[in-house]
Short mmCIF file of C-alpha atoms and ligand atoms in Angstrom, two decimals:
data_model
loop_
_atom_site.label_atom_id
_atom_site.label_comp_id
_atom_site.label_asym_id
_atom_site.label_seq_id
_atom_site.Cartn_x
_atom_site.Cartn_y
_atom_site.Cartn_z
CA MET A 1 27.04 -17.20 1.28
CA PHE A 2 26.94 -13.42 1.67
CA ASN A 3 29.53 -10.98 0.28
CA GLN A 4 29.93 -7.29 -0.23
CA TYR A 5 28.09 -7.36 -3.51
CA ASN A 6 25.12 -9.00 -1.76
CA LEU A 7 25.21 -6.38 0.96
CA ASP A 8 25.09 -3.48 -1.45
CA GLU A 9 22.19 -5.04 -3.25
CA ILE A 10 20.45 -5.78 0.07
CA ARG A 11 20.82 -2.10 1.09
CA ASP A 12 19.45 -0.96 -2.30
CA ARG A 13 16.44 -3.28 -1.99
CA ALA A 14 15.79 -2.16 1.53
CA ARG A 15 15.75 1.50 0.49
CA ALA A 16 13.53 0.66 -2.48
CA ALA A 17 11.15 -1.20 -0.19
CA PHE A 18 10.81 1.80 2.17
CA ILE A 19 10.45 4.26 -0.74
CA GLY A 20 8.02 1.99 -2.56
CA MET A 21 5.84 1.90 0.62
CA ALA A 22 5.82 5.71 0.82
CA ILE A 23 5.02 6.03 -2.89
CA GLY A 24 2.14 3.56 -2.58
CA ASP A 25 0.75 5.43 0.44
CA ALA A 26 0.99 8.79 -1.33
CA LEU A 27 -0.38 7.49 -4.62
CA GLY A 28 -3.24 5.46 -3.12
CA ALA A 29 -4.36 8.15 -0.64
CA THR A 30 -5.91 10.23 -3.46
CA VAL A 31 -8.35 7.38 -4.26
CA GLU A 32 -8.85 6.01 -0.75
CA PHE A 33 -12.40 4.99 -0.09
CA MET A 34 -13.48 5.27 -3.71
CA THR A 35 -14.76 2.23 -5.57
CA ALA A 36 -12.93 0.76 -8.57
CA SER A 37 -15.73 1.99 -10.85
CA GLU A 38 -15.70 5.46 -9.33
CA ILE A 39 -11.94 5.72 -9.97
CA ALA A 40 -12.38 4.44 -13.56
CA ALA A 41 -15.17 6.95 -14.20
CA LYS A 42 -13.12 9.85 -12.79
CA TYR A 43 -9.55 9.09 -14.09
CA GLY A 44 -9.66 6.19 -16.53
CA LEU A 45 -6.60 4.60 -15.07
CA PHE A 46 -5.27 6.44 -11.97
CA MET A 47 -1.54 6.55 -12.13
CA GLU A 48 -0.09 10.02 -10.96
CA ILE A 49 0.77 11.24 -7.48
CA THR A 50 -1.51 14.31 -7.21
CA GLY A 51 -2.44 14.67 -3.53
CA GLY A 52 -6.07 15.62 -2.72
CA GLY A 53 -8.44 12.77 -1.76
CA TRP A 54 -10.61 12.76 1.29
CA LEU A 55 -7.63 13.87 3.43
CA ARG A 56 -6.87 16.84 1.09
CA LEU A 57 -3.23 15.89 0.88
CA LYS A 58 -0.37 17.80 -0.78
CA PRO A 59 1.06 15.96 -3.79
CA GLY A 60 3.59 13.45 -2.38
CA GLN A 61 2.29 13.68 1.21
CA VAL A 62 2.27 10.34 3.10
CA THR A 63 -0.25 9.24 5.76
CA ASP A 64 -0.35 7.08 8.89
CA ASP A 65 0.96 4.01 7.10
CA THR A 66 4.36 5.52 6.36
CA GLU A 67 4.36 7.65 9.58
CA MET A 68 3.84 4.58 11.90
CA ALA A 69 6.46 2.58 10.00
CA LEU A 70 8.87 5.49 10.56
CA CYS A 71 7.89 5.55 14.33
CA ILE A 72 9.07 1.94 14.51
CA ALA A 73 12.25 2.60 12.43
CA ARG A 74 13.23 5.49 14.53
CA ALA A 75 12.77 3.61 17.75
CA ILE A 76 14.98 0.72 16.53
CA VAL A 77 17.68 3.14 15.31
CA ALA A 78 17.67 5.31 18.49
CA SER A 79 17.68 2.27 20.80
CA GLN A 80 20.21 0.38 18.60
CA GLY A 81 18.01 -2.61 19.13
CA TRP A 82 14.53 -3.76 19.86
CA SER A 83 12.60 -1.73 22.38
CA LEU A 84 8.75 -2.12 22.36
CA GLU A 85 8.55 0.68 24.88
CA ALA A 86 10.49 3.03 22.57
CA ILE A 87 8.02 2.15 19.68
CA ALA A 88 4.98 2.78 21.93
CA ARG A 89 6.48 6.09 23.06
CA ASN A 90 6.95 7.06 19.42
CA PHE A 91 3.39 6.06 18.54
CA ALA A 92 2.10 8.17 21.44
CA ALA A 93 4.07 11.26 20.50
CA TRP A 94 2.92 10.77 16.90
CA LEU A 95 -0.75 10.58 18.01
CA LYS A 96 -0.34 13.70 20.06
CA SER A 97 1.14 15.50 17.07
CA ARG A 98 -2.37 15.36 15.36
CA PRO A 99 -1.51 13.15 12.43
CA VAL A 100 -3.48 13.60 9.26
CA ASP A 101 -5.12 10.21 9.76
CA CYS A 102 -5.15 7.37 12.29
CA GLY A 103 -7.16 4.08 12.27
CA ASP A 104 -9.65 3.41 15.01
CA THR A 105 -7.87 0.19 16.26
CA CYS A 106 -4.46 1.98 16.22
CA ARG A 107 -5.89 4.89 18.16
CA LYS A 108 -7.46 2.58 20.74
CA GLY A 109 -4.22 0.70 21.31
CA ILE A 110 -2.01 3.84 21.51
CA ARG A 111 -4.49 5.43 23.97
CA ALA A 112 -4.33 2.32 26.16
CA TYR A 113 -0.56 2.73 26.30
CA MET A 114 -0.87 6.46 27.10
CA LEU A 115 -3.36 5.82 29.87
CA ASN A 116 -1.85 2.71 31.63
CA GLY A 117 1.39 1.79 29.83
CA ALA A 118 -0.22 -1.25 28.16
CA LEU A 119 2.18 -2.90 25.65
CA VAL A 120 -0.27 -5.69 24.70
CA SER A 121 -3.77 -5.01 23.51
CA PRO A 122 -6.27 -7.68 24.65
CA PRO A 123 -7.11 -10.29 22.07
CA ASN A 124 -9.97 -9.21 19.87
CA GLU A 125 -11.66 -11.18 17.05
CA TRP A 126 -12.72 -7.87 15.42
CA ASP A 127 -9.23 -6.31 15.38
CA ALA A 128 -8.32 -7.88 12.03
CA GLY A 129 -7.72 -4.60 10.19
CA ASN A 130 -4.52 -4.03 8.15
CA GLY A 131 -2.99 -1.50 10.66
CA ALA A 132 -0.35 -3.93 12.08
CA ALA A 133 0.65 -5.31 8.70
CA MET A 134 1.06 -1.89 7.00
CA ARG A 135 3.98 -0.99 9.35
CA ILE A 136 5.86 -4.31 9.23
CA LEU A 137 8.70 -3.26 6.91
CA PRO A 138 11.15 -1.82 9.47
CA VAL A 139 10.81 -5.12 11.44
CA ALA A 140 11.60 -7.16 8.31
CA LEU A 141 14.68 -5.08 7.74
CA TYR A 142 15.88 -5.06 11.31
CA SER A 143 15.54 -8.89 11.76
CA LEU A 144 17.17 -9.88 8.44
CA PRO A 145 17.60 -12.84 7.75
CA ASP A 146 16.38 -14.34 11.10
CA ALA A 147 12.89 -15.94 10.85
CA GLU A 148 12.52 -16.31 14.65
CA LEU A 149 13.53 -12.66 15.40
CA LEU A 150 11.15 -11.55 12.68
CA LYS A 151 8.25 -13.46 14.16
CA LYS A 152 8.92 -12.21 17.72
CA CYS A 153 9.23 -8.55 16.71
CA ALA A 154 6.40 -8.62 14.14
CA LEU A 155 4.01 -9.94 16.73
CA GLU A 156 5.11 -7.65 19.58
CA GLN A 157 4.73 -4.56 17.46
CA ALA A 158 1.40 -5.76 16.09
CA HIS A 159 0.00 -6.37 19.54
CA LEU A 160 0.54 -2.83 20.59
CA THR A 161 -2.72 -2.14 18.70
CA HIS A 162 -3.92 -5.32 16.89
CA ASN A 163 -4.10 -8.67 18.79
CA ASN A 164 -5.75 -11.06 16.32
CA PRO A 165 -4.61 -14.32 14.80
CA VAL A 166 -5.58 -13.30 11.26
CA SER A 167 -3.69 -9.99 11.48
CA ASP A 168 -0.72 -11.96 13.12
CA ALA A 169 -0.61 -14.41 10.23
CA ALA A 170 -0.61 -11.60 7.68
CA CYS A 171 2.19 -9.66 9.51
CA VAL A 172 4.50 -12.71 9.65
CA CYS A 173 3.89 -13.81 6.12
CA LEU A 174 4.39 -10.36 4.76
CA GLY A 175 7.57 -9.96 6.80
CA GLU A 176 8.89 -13.27 5.47
CA MET A 177 8.07 -12.22 1.88
CA LEU A 178 9.88 -8.97 2.33
CA GLN A 179 13.00 -10.68 3.69
CA LEU A 180 12.93 -13.14 0.80
CA ALA A 181 12.58 -10.37 -1.79
CA ILE A 182 15.26 -8.22 -0.17
CA CYS A 183 17.61 -11.17 -0.30
CA GLY A 184 16.94 -11.58 -3.96
CA GLY A 185 14.29 -14.33 -3.89
CA ALA A 186 12.32 -15.07 -7.12
CA LYS A 187 8.57 -14.42 -7.49
CA THR A 188 7.98 -18.14 -7.53
CA ARG A 189 9.61 -18.32 -4.09
CA LEU A 190 7.43 -15.45 -2.78
CA ARG A 191 4.44 -17.13 -4.26
CA ARG A 192 5.08 -20.26 -2.25
CA GLN A 193 5.04 -18.12 0.92
CA ALA A 194 1.64 -16.58 0.02
CA ASP A 195 0.27 -19.97 -0.88
CA GLY A 196 1.51 -21.34 2.47
CA LEU A 197 -0.49 -18.54 4.27
CA ALA A 198 -3.54 -19.55 2.31
CA ALA A 199 -3.01 -23.22 3.15
CA ARG A 200 -2.84 -22.41 6.89
CA PHE A 201 -5.61 -19.80 6.74
CA PRO A 202 -7.91 -20.56 3.73
CA THR A 203 -9.55 -17.15 4.14
CA PHE A 204 -6.43 -15.65 2.56
CA ALA A 205 -6.77 -17.58 -0.77
CA PHE A 206 -6.61 -15.06 -3.50
CA GLU A 207 -7.48 -16.99 -6.63
CA PRO A 208 -9.98 -16.33 -8.04
CA TYR A 209 -9.58 -12.68 -6.86
CA ARG A 210 -12.78 -11.29 -5.32
CA GLY A 211 -11.98 -7.68 -5.99
CA LEU A 212 -12.37 -6.59 -2.41
CA ALA A 213 -9.79 -4.00 -1.10
CA SER A 214 -11.10 -2.92 2.29
CA GLY A 215 -9.07 -2.30 5.43
CA TYR A 216 -9.84 -5.89 6.53
CA VAL A 217 -6.40 -7.49 6.49
CA VAL A 218 -7.71 -10.47 4.33
CA ASP A 219 -9.13 -8.16 1.68
CA THR A 220 -5.98 -6.11 1.78
CA MET A 221 -3.56 -9.03 1.40
CA GLN A 222 -5.63 -10.69 -1.37
CA THR A 223 -5.50 -7.36 -3.29
CA VAL A 224 -1.79 -7.02 -2.83
CA PHE A 225 -1.09 -10.59 -3.73
CA HIS A 226 -3.26 -10.53 -6.84
CA TRP A 227 -1.61 -7.40 -8.23
CA PHE A 228 1.91 -8.10 -7.05
CA PHE A 229 1.97 -11.56 -8.74
CA ARG A 230 0.26 -10.30 -11.83
CA GLY A 231 2.24 -7.13 -12.36
CA ARG A 232 5.34 -7.29 -14.55
CA ASN A 233 7.09 -4.23 -13.03
CA PHE A 234 6.82 -1.94 -10.08
CA GLU A 235 4.43 0.43 -11.81
CA GLU A 236 2.05 -2.24 -12.95
CA CYS A 237 1.85 -3.73 -9.50
CA LEU A 238 1.07 -0.47 -7.86
CA VAL A 239 -1.33 0.91 -10.44
CA GLY A 240 -3.37 -2.27 -10.34
CA THR A 241 -3.49 -2.21 -6.59
CA VAL A 242 -4.56 1.41 -6.08
CA ASN A 243 -7.09 1.38 -8.90
CA GLN A 244 -8.92 -1.27 -6.92
CA GLY A 245 -9.88 1.62 -4.51
CA GLY A 246 -11.06 0.86 -0.98
CA ASP A 247 -8.19 1.20 1.45
CA ALA A 248 -5.99 2.24 -1.42
CA ASP A 249 -3.29 4.00 0.49
CA THR A 250 -2.68 0.95 2.70
CA THR A 251 -2.91 -1.67 -0.13
CA GLY A 252 -0.65 0.73 -2.10
CA ALA A 253 1.83 0.95 0.81
CA ILE A 254 1.99 -2.83 1.30
CA CYS A 255 2.21 -3.59 -2.43
CA GLY A 256 4.79 -0.83 -2.76
CA MET A 257 7.04 -2.27 0.01
CA LEU A 258 6.88 -5.67 -1.66
CA ALA A 259 7.32 -4.55 -5.19
CA GLY A 260 10.07 -2.09 -4.13
CA ALA A 261 11.99 -4.97 -2.41
CA TYR A 262 11.48 -7.13 -5.39
CA TYR A 263 12.28 -4.71 -8.22
CA GLY A 264 14.84 -2.56 -6.46
CA LEU A 265 15.47 1.20 -6.82
CA ASP A 266 15.93 0.99 -10.65
CA GLY A 267 12.35 -0.29 -10.90
CA ILE A 268 10.69 2.70 -9.32
CA PRO A 269 9.53 5.38 -11.80
CA ARG A 270 11.43 8.52 -11.36
CA ARG A 271 8.36 10.70 -11.91
CA TRP A 272 6.92 9.20 -8.72
CA THR A 273 9.98 9.57 -6.59
CA LYS A 274 10.37 13.19 -7.69
CA ARG A 275 6.87 13.95 -6.52
CA MET A 276 7.50 12.69 -3.00
CA ASP A 277 8.17 14.83 0.12
CA LYS A 278 11.96 15.27 -0.03
CA LYS A 279 12.40 15.29 3.75
CA VAL A 280 10.46 12.04 4.12
CA ILE A 281 12.52 10.32 1.34
CA ALA A 282 15.77 11.50 2.93
CA GLU A 283 14.82 10.07 6.29
CA ILE A 284 13.52 6.88 4.68
CA GLU A 285 16.92 6.36 2.86
CA ASP A 286 18.75 6.94 6.15
CA VAL A 287 16.74 4.62 8.41
CA SER A 288 16.54 1.85 5.77
CA VAL A 289 20.34 1.59 5.67
CA GLN A 290 20.61 1.88 9.52
CA LEU A 291 18.09 -0.86 10.03
CA VAL A 292 19.98 -3.23 7.79
CA ALA A 293 23.18 -2.26 9.58
CA ALA A 294 21.57 -3.21 12.97
CA SER A 295 20.38 -6.60 11.63
CA PRO A 296 21.83 -10.01 12.42
CA LEU A 297 22.72 -10.28 8.74
CA VAL A 298 25.35 -7.65 9.04
CA ARG A 299 26.45 -8.50 12.55
CA MET A 300 26.88 -12.19 11.72
CA TYR A 301 28.24 -12.06 8.20
CA TYR A 302 30.01 -8.68 7.93
CA GLY A 303 30.44 -7.49 11.49
MN1 MN B 401 -3.29 5.93 5.60
MN1 MN B 402 -5.64 3.45 4.71
#
């Protein structure tokens, strides 16, 4: 079923997914918390990585979305396997380093770990933000192509900060779609996965699109689905998503990982990659390949 050609392509798509996530984060952060009409009035169509925004970023600088995903990736690579404790330790060290941004639910969960070693946040019906879904990519790479391992790891990492059934459903669905795209799945196949989520949780239905792009994971996923399935290339998917405003760095990061996985490295505009922080991109390229190397896919089929 798998051969060397597949493995090269899978590595390529894994790197593209991680780079796409960082690009979506850096692009969207400039217009985070603006409305779609404010963006249109100021930029027409916003489509360049310029930094700025409410966080006063440097051009190409990433935020918590990419940084938390890297915390998970580094923990897996350093442990050569799954260690929730190692992930929590990396989150704690990251929070202490005074990151440029950190969501309230993430901060609450990380503080609970720092205070009493808690690795599971208590269930909370209000913790349905997108903070667990935005960092799912390293889990999808590490668990390739094992759906059970994906689910276990996706939920464990999510519950460090977000313990909520709607967030859980989004994390697992997004992880499955990423794995499908990385293994070369067609958009119609990915669409079935998104429709399946909406069948189990009707709140995720994204047609007709309501135009909401807040940090509520339902709004976030509807925005990503709408623009990912409508876009004809990586750039269209991302530009549509971030011009919706709201939590634009996070919708951008999630759409970027999905579109990166789907369109591959060749699909990512060079003018965007060139604008990114070189150190971040170098680390991303390294951990993406290492996560795939640690996955059951490589151990079972190539090991
Ligand atoms: Mn962010
Ligand atoms: Mn955000």
